Coordinates of N, CA and C in Angstrom, one line a residue:
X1 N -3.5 -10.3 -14.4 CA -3.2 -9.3 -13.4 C -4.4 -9.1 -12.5
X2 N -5.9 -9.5 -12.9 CA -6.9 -8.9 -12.2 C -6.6 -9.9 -11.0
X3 N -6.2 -10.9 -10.9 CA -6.4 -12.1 -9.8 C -5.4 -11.4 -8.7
X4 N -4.7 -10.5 -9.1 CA -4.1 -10.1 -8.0 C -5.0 -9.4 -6.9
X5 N -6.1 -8.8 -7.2 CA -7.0 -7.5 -7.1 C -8.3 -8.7 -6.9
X6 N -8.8 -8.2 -5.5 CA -9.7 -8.8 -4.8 C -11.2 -8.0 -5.0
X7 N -10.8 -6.8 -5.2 CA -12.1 -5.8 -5.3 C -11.8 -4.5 -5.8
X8 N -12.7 -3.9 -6.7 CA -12.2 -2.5 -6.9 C -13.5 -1.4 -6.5
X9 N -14.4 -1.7 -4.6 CA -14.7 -1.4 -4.4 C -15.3 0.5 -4.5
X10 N -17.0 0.4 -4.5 CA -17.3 1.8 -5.1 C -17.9 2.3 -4.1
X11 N -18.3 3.4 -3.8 CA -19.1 3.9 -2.9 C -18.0 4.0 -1.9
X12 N -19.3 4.3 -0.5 CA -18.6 4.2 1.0 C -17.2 3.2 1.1
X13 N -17.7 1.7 0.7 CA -16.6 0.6 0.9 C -15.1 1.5 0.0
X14 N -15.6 2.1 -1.2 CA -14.1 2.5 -1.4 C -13.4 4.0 -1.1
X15 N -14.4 4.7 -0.6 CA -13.8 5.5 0.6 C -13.4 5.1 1.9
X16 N -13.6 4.0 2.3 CA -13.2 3.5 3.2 C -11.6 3.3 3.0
X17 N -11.8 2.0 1.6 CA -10.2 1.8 1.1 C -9.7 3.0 0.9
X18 N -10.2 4.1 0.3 CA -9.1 5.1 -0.1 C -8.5 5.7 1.3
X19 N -9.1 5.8 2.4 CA -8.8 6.6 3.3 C -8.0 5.6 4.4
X20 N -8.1 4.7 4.3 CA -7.1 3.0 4.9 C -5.6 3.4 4.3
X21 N -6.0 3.6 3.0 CA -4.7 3.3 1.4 C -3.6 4.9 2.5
X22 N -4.5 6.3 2.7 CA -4.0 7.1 2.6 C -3.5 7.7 4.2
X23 N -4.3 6.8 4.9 CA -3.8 6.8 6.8 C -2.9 6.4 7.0
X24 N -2.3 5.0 6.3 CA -1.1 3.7 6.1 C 0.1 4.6 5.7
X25 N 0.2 5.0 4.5 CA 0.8 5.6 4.0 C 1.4 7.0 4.8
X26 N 0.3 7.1 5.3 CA 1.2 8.7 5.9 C 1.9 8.3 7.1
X27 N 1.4 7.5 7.9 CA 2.1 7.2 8.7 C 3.1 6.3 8.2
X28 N 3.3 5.7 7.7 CA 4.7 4.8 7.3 C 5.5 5.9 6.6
X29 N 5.1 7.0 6.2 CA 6.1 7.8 5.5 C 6.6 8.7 6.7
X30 N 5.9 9.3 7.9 CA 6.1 10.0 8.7 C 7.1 8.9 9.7
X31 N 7.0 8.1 9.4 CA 8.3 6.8 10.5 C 9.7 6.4 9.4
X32 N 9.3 6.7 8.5 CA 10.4 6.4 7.7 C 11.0 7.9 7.5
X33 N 10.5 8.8 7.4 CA 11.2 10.3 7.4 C 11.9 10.7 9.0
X34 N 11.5 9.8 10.1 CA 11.8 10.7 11.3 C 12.8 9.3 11.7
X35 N 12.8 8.2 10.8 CA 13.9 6.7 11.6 C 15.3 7.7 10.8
X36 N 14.8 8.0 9.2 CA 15.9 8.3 8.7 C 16.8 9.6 9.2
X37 N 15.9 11.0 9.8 CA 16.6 12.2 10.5 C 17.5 11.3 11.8
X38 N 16.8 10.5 12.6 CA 17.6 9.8 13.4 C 19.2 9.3 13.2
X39 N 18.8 8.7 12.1 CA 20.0 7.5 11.7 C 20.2 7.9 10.2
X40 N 21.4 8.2 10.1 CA 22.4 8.6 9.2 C 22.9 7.5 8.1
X41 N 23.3 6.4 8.8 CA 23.4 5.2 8.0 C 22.9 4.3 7.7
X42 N 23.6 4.4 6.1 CA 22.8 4.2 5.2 C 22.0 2.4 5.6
X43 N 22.9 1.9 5.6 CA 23.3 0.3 6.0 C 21.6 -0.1 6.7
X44 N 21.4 1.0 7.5 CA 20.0 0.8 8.5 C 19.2 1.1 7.4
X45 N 19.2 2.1 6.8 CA 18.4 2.7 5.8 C 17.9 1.9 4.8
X46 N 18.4 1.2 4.3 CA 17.5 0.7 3.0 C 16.5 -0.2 3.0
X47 N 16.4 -1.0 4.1 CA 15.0 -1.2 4.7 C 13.7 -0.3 4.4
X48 N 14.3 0.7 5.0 CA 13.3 2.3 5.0 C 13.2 2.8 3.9
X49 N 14.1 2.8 3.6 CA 13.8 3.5 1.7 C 13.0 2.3 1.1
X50 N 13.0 1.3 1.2 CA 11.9 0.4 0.8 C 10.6 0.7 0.5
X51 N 10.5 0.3 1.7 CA 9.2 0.2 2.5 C 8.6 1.9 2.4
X52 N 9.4 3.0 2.2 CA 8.6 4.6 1.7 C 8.6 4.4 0.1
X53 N 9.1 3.9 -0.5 CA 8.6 3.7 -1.9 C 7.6 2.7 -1.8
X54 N 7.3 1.5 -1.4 CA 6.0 0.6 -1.1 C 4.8 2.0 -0.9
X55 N 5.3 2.9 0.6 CA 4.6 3.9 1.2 C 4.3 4.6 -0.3
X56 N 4.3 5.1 -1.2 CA 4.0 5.9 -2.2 C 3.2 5.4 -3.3
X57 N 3.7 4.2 -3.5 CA 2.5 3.1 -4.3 C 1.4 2.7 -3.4
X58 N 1.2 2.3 -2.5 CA 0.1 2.2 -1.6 C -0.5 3.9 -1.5
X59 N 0.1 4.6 -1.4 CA -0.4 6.2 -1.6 C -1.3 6.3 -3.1
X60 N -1.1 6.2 -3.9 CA -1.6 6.5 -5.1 C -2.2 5.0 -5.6
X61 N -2.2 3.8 -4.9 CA -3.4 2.9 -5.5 C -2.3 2.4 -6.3
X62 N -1.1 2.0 -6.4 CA -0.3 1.1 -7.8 C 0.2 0.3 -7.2
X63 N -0.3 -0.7 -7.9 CA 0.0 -2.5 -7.3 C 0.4 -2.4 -6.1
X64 N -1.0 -2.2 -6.0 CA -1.4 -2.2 -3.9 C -1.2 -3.7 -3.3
X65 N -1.7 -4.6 -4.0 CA -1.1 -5.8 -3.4 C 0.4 -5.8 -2.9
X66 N 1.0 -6.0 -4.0 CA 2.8 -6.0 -3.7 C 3.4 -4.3 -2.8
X67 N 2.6 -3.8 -3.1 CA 3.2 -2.4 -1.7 C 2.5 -3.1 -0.4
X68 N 1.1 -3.3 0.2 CA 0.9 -4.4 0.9 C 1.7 -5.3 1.7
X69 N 2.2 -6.2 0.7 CA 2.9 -7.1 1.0 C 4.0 -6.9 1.5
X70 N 4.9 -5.5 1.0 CA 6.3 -5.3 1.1 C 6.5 -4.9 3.0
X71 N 5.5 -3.6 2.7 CA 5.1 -2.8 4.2 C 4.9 -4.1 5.0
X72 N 4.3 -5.0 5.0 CA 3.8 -5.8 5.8 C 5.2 -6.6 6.2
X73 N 6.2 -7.1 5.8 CA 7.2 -7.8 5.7 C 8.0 -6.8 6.4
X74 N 8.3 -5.8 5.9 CA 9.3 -4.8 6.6 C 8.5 -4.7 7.9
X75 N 7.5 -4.3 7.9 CA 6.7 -3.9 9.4 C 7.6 -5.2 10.3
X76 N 7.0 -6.2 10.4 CA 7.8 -7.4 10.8 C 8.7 -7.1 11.4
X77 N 9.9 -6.9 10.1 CA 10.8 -7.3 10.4 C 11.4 -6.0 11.6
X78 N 11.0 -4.6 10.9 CA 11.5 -3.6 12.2 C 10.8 -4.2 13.7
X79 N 9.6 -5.1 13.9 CA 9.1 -5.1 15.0 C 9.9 -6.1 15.8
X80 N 10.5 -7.3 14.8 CA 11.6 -8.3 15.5 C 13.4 -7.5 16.2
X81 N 13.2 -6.7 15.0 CA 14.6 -5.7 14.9 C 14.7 -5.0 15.7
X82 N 13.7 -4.3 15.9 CA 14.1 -2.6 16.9 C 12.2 -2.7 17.5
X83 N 12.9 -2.6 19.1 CA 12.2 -2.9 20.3 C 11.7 -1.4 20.7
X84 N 11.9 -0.4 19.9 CA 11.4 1.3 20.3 C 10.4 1.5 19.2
X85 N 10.3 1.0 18.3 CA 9.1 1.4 17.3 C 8.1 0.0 16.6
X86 N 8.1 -0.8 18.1 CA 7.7 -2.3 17.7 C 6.2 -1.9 17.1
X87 N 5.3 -1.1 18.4 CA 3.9 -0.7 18.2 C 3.2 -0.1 16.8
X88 N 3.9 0.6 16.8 CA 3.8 1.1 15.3 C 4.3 0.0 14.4
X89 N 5.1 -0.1 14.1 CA 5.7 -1.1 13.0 C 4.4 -2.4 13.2
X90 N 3.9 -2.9 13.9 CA 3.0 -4.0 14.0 C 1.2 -3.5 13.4
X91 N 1.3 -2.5 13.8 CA 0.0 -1.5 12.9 C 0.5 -1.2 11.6
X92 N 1.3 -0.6 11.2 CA 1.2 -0.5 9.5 C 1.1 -2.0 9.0
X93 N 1.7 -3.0 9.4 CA 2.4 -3.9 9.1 C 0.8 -4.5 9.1
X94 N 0.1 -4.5 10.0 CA -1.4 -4.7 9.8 C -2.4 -4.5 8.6
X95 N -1.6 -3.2 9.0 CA -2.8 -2.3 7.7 C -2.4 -2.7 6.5
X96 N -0.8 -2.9 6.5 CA -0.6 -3.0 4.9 C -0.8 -4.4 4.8
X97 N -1.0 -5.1 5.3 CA -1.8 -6.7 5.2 C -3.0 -6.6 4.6
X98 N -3.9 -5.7 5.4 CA -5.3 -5.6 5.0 C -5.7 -5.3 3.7
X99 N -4.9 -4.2 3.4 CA -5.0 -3.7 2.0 C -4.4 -4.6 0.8
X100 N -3.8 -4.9 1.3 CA -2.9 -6.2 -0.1 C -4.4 -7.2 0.3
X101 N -5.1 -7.9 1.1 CA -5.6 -8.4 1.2 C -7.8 -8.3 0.4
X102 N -7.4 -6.7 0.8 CA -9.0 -6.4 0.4 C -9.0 -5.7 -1.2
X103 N -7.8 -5.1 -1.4 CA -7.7 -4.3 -2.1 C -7.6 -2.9 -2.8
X104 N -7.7 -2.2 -3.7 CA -7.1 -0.7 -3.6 C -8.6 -0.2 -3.4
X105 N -9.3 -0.4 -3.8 CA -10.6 0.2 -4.2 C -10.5 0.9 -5.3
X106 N -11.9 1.7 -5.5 CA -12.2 2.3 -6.8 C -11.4 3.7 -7.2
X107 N -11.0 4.5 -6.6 CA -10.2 5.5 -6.3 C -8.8 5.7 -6.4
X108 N -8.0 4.7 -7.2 CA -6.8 4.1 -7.4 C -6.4 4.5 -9.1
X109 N -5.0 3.9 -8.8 CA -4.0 3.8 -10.3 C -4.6 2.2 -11.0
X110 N -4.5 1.4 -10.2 CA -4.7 -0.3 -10.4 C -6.3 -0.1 -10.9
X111 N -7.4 0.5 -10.2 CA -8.6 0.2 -10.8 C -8.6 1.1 -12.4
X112 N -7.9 1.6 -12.6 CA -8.2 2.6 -14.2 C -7.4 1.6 -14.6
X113 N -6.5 1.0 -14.1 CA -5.3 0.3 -15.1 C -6.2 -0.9 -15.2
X114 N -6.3 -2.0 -14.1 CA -7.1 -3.5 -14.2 C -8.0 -3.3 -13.5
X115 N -8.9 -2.3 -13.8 CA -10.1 -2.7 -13.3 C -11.5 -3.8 -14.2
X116 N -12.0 -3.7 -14.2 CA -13.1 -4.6 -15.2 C -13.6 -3.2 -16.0
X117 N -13.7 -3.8 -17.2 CA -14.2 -3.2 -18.0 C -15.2 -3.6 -18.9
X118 N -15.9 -2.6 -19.1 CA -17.1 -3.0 -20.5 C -17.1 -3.1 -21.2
X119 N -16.6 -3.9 -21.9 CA -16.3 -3.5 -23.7 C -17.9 -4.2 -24.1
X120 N -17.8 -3.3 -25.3 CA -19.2 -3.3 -26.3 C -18.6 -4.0 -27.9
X121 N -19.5 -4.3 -28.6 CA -19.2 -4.9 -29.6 C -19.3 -4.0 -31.1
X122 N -18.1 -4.1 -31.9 CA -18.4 -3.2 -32.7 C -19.8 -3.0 -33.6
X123 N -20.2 -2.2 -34.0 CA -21.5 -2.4 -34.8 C -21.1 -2.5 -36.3
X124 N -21.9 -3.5 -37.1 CA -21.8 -3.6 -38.1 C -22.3 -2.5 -39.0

C-alpha cells in the first residue's frame, strides 16, 4: 500500500499539502452542492455525487491517491461535458492530479494508517 503514497511530507511541505488537500476539497464540494441545487436530476447527478465523496476523502487525507485520481477524471470529464463550469472543473481537476501525484502529507488518515514506521526490537 505504501507505493501508492509518494511522501508523507512534515513541516511547511505538509502544510502546504494539508492546505492544497483542504482548498481542492472545498471548492469541489462548493460546485458539487450548487451543480446539484441547479439540477434536480438524478441522471446528471451521479457524476457529482462521486466526485463529493472523492471531495471528502481528499478532505480528511484517505486514499488520497484514488480521491486524486477520481476528481481528476470527473474534472475532465465535466470540462468536455459542460462548457459553463469548464474553468473550474480544469483547476480542481489539476489540483486533484497534484495531490494523487505528490501526496497527502503528514496531517492525514493515510499517514497514521501507511505511514513509515519504527518498529524497535523486542528486548530480551
Amino acid at each position: 500500500m505504501q507505493r501508492l503514497f509518494s511522501t508523507f511530507a512534515e513541516g511547511w511541505p505538509g502544510a502546504g499539502l494539508l492546505l492544497q488537500r483542504v482548498l481542492t476539497s472545498t471548492i469541489l464540494l462548493y460546485c458539487v452542492a450548487s451543480h446539484l441545487l441547479e439540477n434536480a436530476r438524478l441522471a446528471t447527478g451521479v457524476p457529482y455525487l462521486i466526485v463529493a465523496i472523492a471531495g471528502v476523502f481528499l478532505f480528511l487525507g484517505l486514499w488520497t491517491p484514488l480521491a486524486g485520481i477520481t476528481i481528476t477524471i470527473v474534472g475532465v470529464w465535466v470540462f468536455f461535458a459542460c462548457s459553463a463550469h469548464s474553468l473550474t472543473a480544469i483547476i480542481v481537476a489539476v489540483l486533484g492530479a497534484t495531490v494523487a501525484m505528490i501526496g497527502p502529507g503528514m496531517w492525514s488518515i493515510d499517514a497514521r494508517l501507511y505511514g513509515r514506521k519504527h518498529l524497535e526490537a523486542p528486548r530480551r
